[in-house]
Short mmCIF file of C-alpha atoms and ligand atoms in Angstrom, two decimals:
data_model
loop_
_atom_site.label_atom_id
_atom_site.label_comp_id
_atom_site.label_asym_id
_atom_site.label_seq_id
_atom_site.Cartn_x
_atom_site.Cartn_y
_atom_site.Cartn_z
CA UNK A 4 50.16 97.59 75.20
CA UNK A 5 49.84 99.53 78.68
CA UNK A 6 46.52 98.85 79.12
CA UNK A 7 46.15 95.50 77.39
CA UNK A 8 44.11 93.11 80.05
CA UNK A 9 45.84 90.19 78.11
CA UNK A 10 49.04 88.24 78.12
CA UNK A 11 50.00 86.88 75.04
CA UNK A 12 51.85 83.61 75.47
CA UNK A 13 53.69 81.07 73.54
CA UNK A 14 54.06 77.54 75.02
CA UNK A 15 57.52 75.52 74.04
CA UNK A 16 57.02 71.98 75.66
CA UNK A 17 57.46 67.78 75.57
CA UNK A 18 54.51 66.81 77.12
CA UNK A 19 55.26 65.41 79.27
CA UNK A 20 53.33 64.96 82.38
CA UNK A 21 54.15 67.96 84.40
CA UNK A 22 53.92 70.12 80.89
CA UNK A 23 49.97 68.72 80.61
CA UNK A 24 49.55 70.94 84.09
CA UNK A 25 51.38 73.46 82.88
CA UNK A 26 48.86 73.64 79.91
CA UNK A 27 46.27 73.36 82.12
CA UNK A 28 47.11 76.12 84.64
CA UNK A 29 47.44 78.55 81.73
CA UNK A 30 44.41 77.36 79.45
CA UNK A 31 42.22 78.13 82.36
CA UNK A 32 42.69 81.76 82.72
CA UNK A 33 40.96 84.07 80.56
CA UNK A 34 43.08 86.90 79.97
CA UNK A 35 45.85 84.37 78.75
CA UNK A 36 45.99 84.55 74.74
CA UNK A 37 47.81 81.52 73.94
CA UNK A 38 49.42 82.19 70.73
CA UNK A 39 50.91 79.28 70.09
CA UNK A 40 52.74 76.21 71.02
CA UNK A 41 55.84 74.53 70.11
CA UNK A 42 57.07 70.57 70.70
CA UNK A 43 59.91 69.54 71.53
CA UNK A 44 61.46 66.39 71.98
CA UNK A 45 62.53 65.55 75.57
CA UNK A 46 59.61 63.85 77.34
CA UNK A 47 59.22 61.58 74.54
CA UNK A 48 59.61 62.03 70.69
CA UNK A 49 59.09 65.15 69.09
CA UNK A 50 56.03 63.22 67.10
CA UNK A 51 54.78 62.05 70.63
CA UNK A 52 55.10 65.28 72.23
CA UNK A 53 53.46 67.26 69.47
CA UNK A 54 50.81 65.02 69.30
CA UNK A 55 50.06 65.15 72.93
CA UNK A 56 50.01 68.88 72.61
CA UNK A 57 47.12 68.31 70.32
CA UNK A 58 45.18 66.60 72.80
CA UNK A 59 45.63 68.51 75.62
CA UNK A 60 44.58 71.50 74.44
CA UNK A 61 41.50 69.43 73.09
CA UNK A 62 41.07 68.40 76.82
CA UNK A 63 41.73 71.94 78.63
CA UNK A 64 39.44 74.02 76.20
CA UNK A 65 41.97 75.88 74.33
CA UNK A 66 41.15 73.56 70.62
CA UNK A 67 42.33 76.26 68.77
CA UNK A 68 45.66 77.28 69.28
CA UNK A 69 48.24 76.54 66.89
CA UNK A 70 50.61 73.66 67.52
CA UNK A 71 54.15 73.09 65.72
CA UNK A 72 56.70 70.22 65.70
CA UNK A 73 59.94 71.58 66.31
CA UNK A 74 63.16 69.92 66.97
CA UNK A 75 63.22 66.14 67.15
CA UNK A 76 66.67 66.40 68.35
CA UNK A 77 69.80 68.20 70.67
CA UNK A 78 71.69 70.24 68.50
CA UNK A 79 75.06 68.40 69.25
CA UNK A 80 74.60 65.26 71.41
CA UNK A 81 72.08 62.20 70.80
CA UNK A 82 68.42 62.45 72.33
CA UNK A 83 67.89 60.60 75.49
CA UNK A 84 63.65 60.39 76.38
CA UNK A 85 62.25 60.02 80.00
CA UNK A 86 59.47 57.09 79.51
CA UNK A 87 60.18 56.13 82.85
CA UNK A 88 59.47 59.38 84.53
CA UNK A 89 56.47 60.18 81.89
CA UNK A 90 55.00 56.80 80.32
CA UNK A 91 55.49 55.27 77.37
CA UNK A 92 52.76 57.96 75.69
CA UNK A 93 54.08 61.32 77.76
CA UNK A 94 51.36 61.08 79.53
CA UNK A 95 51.34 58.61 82.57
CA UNK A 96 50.01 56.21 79.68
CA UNK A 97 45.91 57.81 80.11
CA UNK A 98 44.77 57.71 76.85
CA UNK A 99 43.40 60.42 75.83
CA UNK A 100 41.68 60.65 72.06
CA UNK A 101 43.43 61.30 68.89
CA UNK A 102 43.84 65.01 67.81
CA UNK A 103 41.08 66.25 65.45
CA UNK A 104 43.89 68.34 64.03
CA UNK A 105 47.48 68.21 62.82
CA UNK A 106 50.12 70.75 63.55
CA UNK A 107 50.94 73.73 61.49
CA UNK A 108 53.25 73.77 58.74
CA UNK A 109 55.49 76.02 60.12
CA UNK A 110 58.44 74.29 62.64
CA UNK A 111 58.54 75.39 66.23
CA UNK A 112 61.43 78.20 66.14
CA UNK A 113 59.50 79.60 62.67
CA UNK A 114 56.30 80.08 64.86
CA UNK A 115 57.44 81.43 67.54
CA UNK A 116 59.36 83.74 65.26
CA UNK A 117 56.66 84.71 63.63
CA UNK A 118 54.84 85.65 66.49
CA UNK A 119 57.31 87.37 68.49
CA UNK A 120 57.80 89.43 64.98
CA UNK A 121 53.89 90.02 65.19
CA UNK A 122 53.80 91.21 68.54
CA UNK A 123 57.32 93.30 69.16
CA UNK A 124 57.10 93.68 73.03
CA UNK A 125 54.24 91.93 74.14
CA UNK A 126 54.55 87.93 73.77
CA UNK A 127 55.90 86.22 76.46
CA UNK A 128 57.42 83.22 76.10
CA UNK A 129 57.63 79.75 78.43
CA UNK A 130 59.68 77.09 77.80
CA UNK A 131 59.49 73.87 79.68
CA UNK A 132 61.06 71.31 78.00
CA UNK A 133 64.97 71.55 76.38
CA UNK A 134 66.04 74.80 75.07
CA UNK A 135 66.70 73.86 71.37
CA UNK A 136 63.59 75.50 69.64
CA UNK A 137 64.47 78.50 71.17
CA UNK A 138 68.06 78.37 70.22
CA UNK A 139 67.09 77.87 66.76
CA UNK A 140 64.51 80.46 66.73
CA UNK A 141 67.51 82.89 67.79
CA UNK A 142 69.44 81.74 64.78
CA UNK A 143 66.49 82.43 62.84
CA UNK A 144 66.18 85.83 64.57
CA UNK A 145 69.21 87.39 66.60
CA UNK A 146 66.34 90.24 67.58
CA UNK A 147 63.89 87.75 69.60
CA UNK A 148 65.59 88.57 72.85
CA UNK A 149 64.10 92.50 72.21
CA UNK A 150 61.08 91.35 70.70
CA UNK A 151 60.45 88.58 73.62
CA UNK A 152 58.64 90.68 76.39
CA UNK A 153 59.75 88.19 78.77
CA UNK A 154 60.96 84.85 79.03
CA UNK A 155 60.49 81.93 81.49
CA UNK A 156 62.79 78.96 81.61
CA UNK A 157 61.91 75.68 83.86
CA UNK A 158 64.95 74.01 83.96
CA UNK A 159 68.51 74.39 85.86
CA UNK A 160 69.45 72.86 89.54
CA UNK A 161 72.03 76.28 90.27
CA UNK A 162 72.36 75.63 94.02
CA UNK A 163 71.03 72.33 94.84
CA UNK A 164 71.94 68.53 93.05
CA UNK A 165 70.43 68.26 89.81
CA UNK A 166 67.97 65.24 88.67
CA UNK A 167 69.92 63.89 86.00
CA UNK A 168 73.15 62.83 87.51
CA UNK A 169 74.39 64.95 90.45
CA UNK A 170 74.83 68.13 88.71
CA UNK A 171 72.60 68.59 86.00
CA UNK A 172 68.67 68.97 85.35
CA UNK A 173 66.93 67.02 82.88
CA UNK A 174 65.48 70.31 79.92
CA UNK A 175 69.11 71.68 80.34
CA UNK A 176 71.09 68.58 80.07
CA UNK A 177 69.35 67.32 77.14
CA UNK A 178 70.99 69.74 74.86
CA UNK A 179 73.61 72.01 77.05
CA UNK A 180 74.38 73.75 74.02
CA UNK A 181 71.08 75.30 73.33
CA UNK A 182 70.72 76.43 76.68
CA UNK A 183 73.53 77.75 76.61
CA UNK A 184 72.60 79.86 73.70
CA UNK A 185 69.45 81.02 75.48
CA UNK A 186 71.33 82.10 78.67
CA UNK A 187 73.78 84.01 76.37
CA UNK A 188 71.09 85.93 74.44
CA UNK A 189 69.96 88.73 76.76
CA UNK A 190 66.36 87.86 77.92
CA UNK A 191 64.55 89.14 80.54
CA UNK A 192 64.69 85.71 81.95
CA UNK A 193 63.31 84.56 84.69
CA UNK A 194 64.42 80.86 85.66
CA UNK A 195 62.28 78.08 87.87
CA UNK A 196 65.29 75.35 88.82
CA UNK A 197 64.92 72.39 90.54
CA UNK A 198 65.98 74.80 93.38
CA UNK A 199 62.17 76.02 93.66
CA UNK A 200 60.51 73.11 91.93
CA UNK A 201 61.73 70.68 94.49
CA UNK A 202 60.49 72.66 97.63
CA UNK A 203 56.82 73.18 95.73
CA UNK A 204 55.31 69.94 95.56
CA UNK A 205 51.45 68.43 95.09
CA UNK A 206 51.37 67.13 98.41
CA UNK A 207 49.11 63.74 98.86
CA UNK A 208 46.56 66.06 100.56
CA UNK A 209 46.39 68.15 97.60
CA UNK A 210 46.16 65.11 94.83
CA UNK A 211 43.25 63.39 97.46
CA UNK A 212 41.95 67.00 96.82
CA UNK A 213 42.27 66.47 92.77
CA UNK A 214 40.41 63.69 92.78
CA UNK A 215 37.21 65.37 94.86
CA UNK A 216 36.91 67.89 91.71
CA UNK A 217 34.47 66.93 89.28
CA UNK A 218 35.00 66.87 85.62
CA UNK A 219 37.01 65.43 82.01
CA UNK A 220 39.88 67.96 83.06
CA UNK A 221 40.21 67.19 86.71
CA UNK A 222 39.80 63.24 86.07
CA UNK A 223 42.54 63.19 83.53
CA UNK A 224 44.84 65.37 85.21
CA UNK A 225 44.80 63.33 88.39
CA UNK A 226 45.34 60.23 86.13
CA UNK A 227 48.55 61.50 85.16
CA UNK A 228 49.42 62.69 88.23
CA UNK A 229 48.90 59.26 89.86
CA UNK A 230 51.54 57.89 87.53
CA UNK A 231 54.01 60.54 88.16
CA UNK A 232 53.44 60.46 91.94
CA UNK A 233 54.53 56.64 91.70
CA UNK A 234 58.13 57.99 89.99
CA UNK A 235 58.31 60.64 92.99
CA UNK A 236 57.66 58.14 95.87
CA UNK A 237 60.64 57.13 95.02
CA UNK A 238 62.70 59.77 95.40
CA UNK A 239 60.77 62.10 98.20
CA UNK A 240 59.52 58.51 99.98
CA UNK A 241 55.89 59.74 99.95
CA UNK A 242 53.52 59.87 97.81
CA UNK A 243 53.62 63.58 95.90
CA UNK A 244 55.22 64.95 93.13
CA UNK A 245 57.24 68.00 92.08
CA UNK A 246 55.41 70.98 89.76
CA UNK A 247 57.88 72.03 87.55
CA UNK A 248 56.17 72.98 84.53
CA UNK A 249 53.21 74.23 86.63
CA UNK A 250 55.02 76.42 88.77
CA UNK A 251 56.65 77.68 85.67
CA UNK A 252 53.37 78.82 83.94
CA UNK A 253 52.39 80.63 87.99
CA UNK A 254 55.65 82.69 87.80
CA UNK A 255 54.66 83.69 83.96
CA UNK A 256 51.02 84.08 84.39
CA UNK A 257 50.72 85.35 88.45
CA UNK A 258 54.51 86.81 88.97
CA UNK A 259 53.26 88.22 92.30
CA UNK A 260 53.96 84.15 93.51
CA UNK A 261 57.55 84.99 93.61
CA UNK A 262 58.74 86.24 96.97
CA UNK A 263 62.33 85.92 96.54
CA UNK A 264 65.02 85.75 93.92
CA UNK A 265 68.30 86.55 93.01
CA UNK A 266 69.89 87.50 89.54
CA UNK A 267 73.40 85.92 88.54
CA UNK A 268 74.63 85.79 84.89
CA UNK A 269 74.00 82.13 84.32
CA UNK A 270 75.95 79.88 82.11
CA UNK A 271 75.60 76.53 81.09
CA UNK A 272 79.05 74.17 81.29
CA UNK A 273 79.51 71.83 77.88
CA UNK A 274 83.28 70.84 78.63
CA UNK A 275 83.19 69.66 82.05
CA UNK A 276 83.97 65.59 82.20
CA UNK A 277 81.89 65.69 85.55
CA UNK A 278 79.44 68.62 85.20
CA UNK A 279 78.30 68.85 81.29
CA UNK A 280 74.84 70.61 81.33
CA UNK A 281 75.30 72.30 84.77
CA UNK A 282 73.92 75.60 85.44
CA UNK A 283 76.38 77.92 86.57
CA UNK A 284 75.41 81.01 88.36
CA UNK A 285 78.52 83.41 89.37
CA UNK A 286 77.37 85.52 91.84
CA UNK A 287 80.26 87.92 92.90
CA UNK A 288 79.36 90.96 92.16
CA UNK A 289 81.36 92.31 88.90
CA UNK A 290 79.92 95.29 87.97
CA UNK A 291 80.70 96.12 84.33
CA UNK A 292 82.66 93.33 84.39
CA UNK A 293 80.69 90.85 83.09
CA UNK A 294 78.83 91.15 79.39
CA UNK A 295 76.18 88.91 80.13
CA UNK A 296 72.02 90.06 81.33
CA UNK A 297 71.47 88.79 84.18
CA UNK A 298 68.46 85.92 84.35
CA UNK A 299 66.49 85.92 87.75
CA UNK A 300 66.78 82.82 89.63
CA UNK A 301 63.19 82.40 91.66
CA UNK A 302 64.50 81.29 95.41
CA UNK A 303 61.23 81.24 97.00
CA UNK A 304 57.57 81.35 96.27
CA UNK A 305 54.15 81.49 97.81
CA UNK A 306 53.46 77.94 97.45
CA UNK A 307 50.25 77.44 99.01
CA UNK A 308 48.46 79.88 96.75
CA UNK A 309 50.14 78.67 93.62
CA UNK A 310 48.99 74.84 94.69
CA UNK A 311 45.25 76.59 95.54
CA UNK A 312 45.22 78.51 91.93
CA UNK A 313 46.80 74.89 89.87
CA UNK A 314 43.70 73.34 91.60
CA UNK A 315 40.98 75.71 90.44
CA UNK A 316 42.80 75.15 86.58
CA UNK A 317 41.60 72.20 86.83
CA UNK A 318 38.02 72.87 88.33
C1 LIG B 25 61.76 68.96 83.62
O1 LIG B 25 62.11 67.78 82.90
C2 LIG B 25 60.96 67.22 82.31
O2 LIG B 25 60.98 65.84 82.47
C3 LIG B 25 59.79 67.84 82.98
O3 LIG B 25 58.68 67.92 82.10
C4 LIG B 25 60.29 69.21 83.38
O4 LIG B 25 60.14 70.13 82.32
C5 LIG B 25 62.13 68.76 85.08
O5 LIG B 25 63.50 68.54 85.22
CA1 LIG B 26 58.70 69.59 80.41
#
């Protein structure tokens, strides 16, 4: 493993515009082995979102890769979908073509089992969309944390307002309890909040720059883009968009992005009346004091190279 050139990936994701860049940002690098990829729902459906994983890595070059339907559901409250950030499709409604292909047999959580079994120590995992294939996939395997190399998380507003009420962010707040499985299960975890995601944004200079590179990938990309630039106006006031998922797949695949963090126990509130699904990082010091790994919470990144590297994914 030392010497391995590769990093061996799995995907969990409801694409889900900002997911498709994710895809894209890691499908472009060579030495990235994705293993596989799981759906969730979130975005849209479960059937949508798996589906859309289909054709996206049809569209970024990675046809191959094996792609499973996991949960269709939270595993306590009701599903809520985000058409209005996303499209009606996931995808900014850009049509792209059907999948050639249907997913694997397996579910989600069996995959990624399966492949975390295959490769003890060396599969790292990212998960951008809610946490319940995950949590299931502990259930299924109480080891994964020690087989899991590493994980990274997008989801989680710790110090700043969240994007789904006040509080809360959208991956985490569609099934609190999940997360709050994942937080509890000693990863090495290494979270991108709305704290990061929020400050890194595809300015209008750099989707004017999208649309100047040539090419199926490119053209799609910034078709999605424009639709999720129209939700953003509204809340930034310009035209650009936050990089969630993208800036996700940069800490996993290029961790030298990350200039500062800080590492908290995090747990996830499911009793509050007000603050259900909030991340909450305690960060007095306890030592020994407190049973739960700490998960890194990035705090600042080198955003101009990370924009710079999500544009030549695309090129
Ligand atoms: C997260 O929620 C989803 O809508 C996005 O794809 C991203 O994973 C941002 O809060
Ligand atoms: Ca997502």
């Amino acid at each position: 493993m030392a010497d391995r050139k590769t990093t061996r990936v799995f995907v969990d994701c409801d694409p889900g515009i900002d997911d498709a860049v994710a895809l894209a940002y890691l499908a472009a690098r060579p030495e990235v082995e994705i293993l596989g990829v799981g759906a969730v729902f979130g975005n849209n459906t479960v059937t949508v979102t798996a589906r859309n994983a289909l054709r996206l890595l049809a569209l970024y070059g990675r046809p191959d890769v094996p792609v499973a339907v996991g949960a269709g559901r939270p595993l306590v409250q009701e599903p809520r979908l985000a058409e209005h950030v996303h499209g009606d499709n996931g995808l900014g409604d850009v049509e792209l073509p059907e999948p050639e292909r249907e997913p694997v047999a397996e579910s989600a959580a069996e995959l990624l089992v399966r492949l975390a079994r295959e490769n003890p120590g060396e599969l790292d995992v990212l998960a951008v969309g809610p946490l319940t294939n995950l949590a299931i996939a502990i259930g299924l395997e109480p080891r994964l944390p020690e087989l899991v190399r590493r994980l990274v998380v997008m989801g989680g507003a710790v110090e700043v307002p969240g994007n789904v009420g006040s509080h809360a962010e959208a991956n985490i707040v569609n099934d609190p309890e999940a997360a709050e499985v994942v937080f509890a299960a000693g990863f090495d975890l290494d979270l991108v909040a709305l704290d990061i995601t929020m400050k890194t944004v595809a300015t209008s200079d750099w989707l004017d720059r999208l649309k100047e590179v040539p090419g199926e990938r490119a053209e799609r990309t910034s078709a999605f883009l424009d639709f999720y630039a129209d939700f953003y106006k509204g809340i930034f006031g310009v035209r650009q968009c936050a990089m969630h998922d993208p800036l996700a797949a940069a800490v996993l695949a290029d961790p030298h992005l990350v200039t500062e963090a800080f590492e908290a126990p995090i747990r996830v509130e499911l009793t509050g009346s007000l603050t259900r699904g909030m991340t909450v990082a305690d960060r007095r010091p306890r030592p020994g004091r407190d049973e739960r790994r700490v998960t890194r919470v990035i705090t600042s990144v080198s955003g101009d190279e990370f924009l710079d590297r999500m544009l030549d994914s695309l090129r």
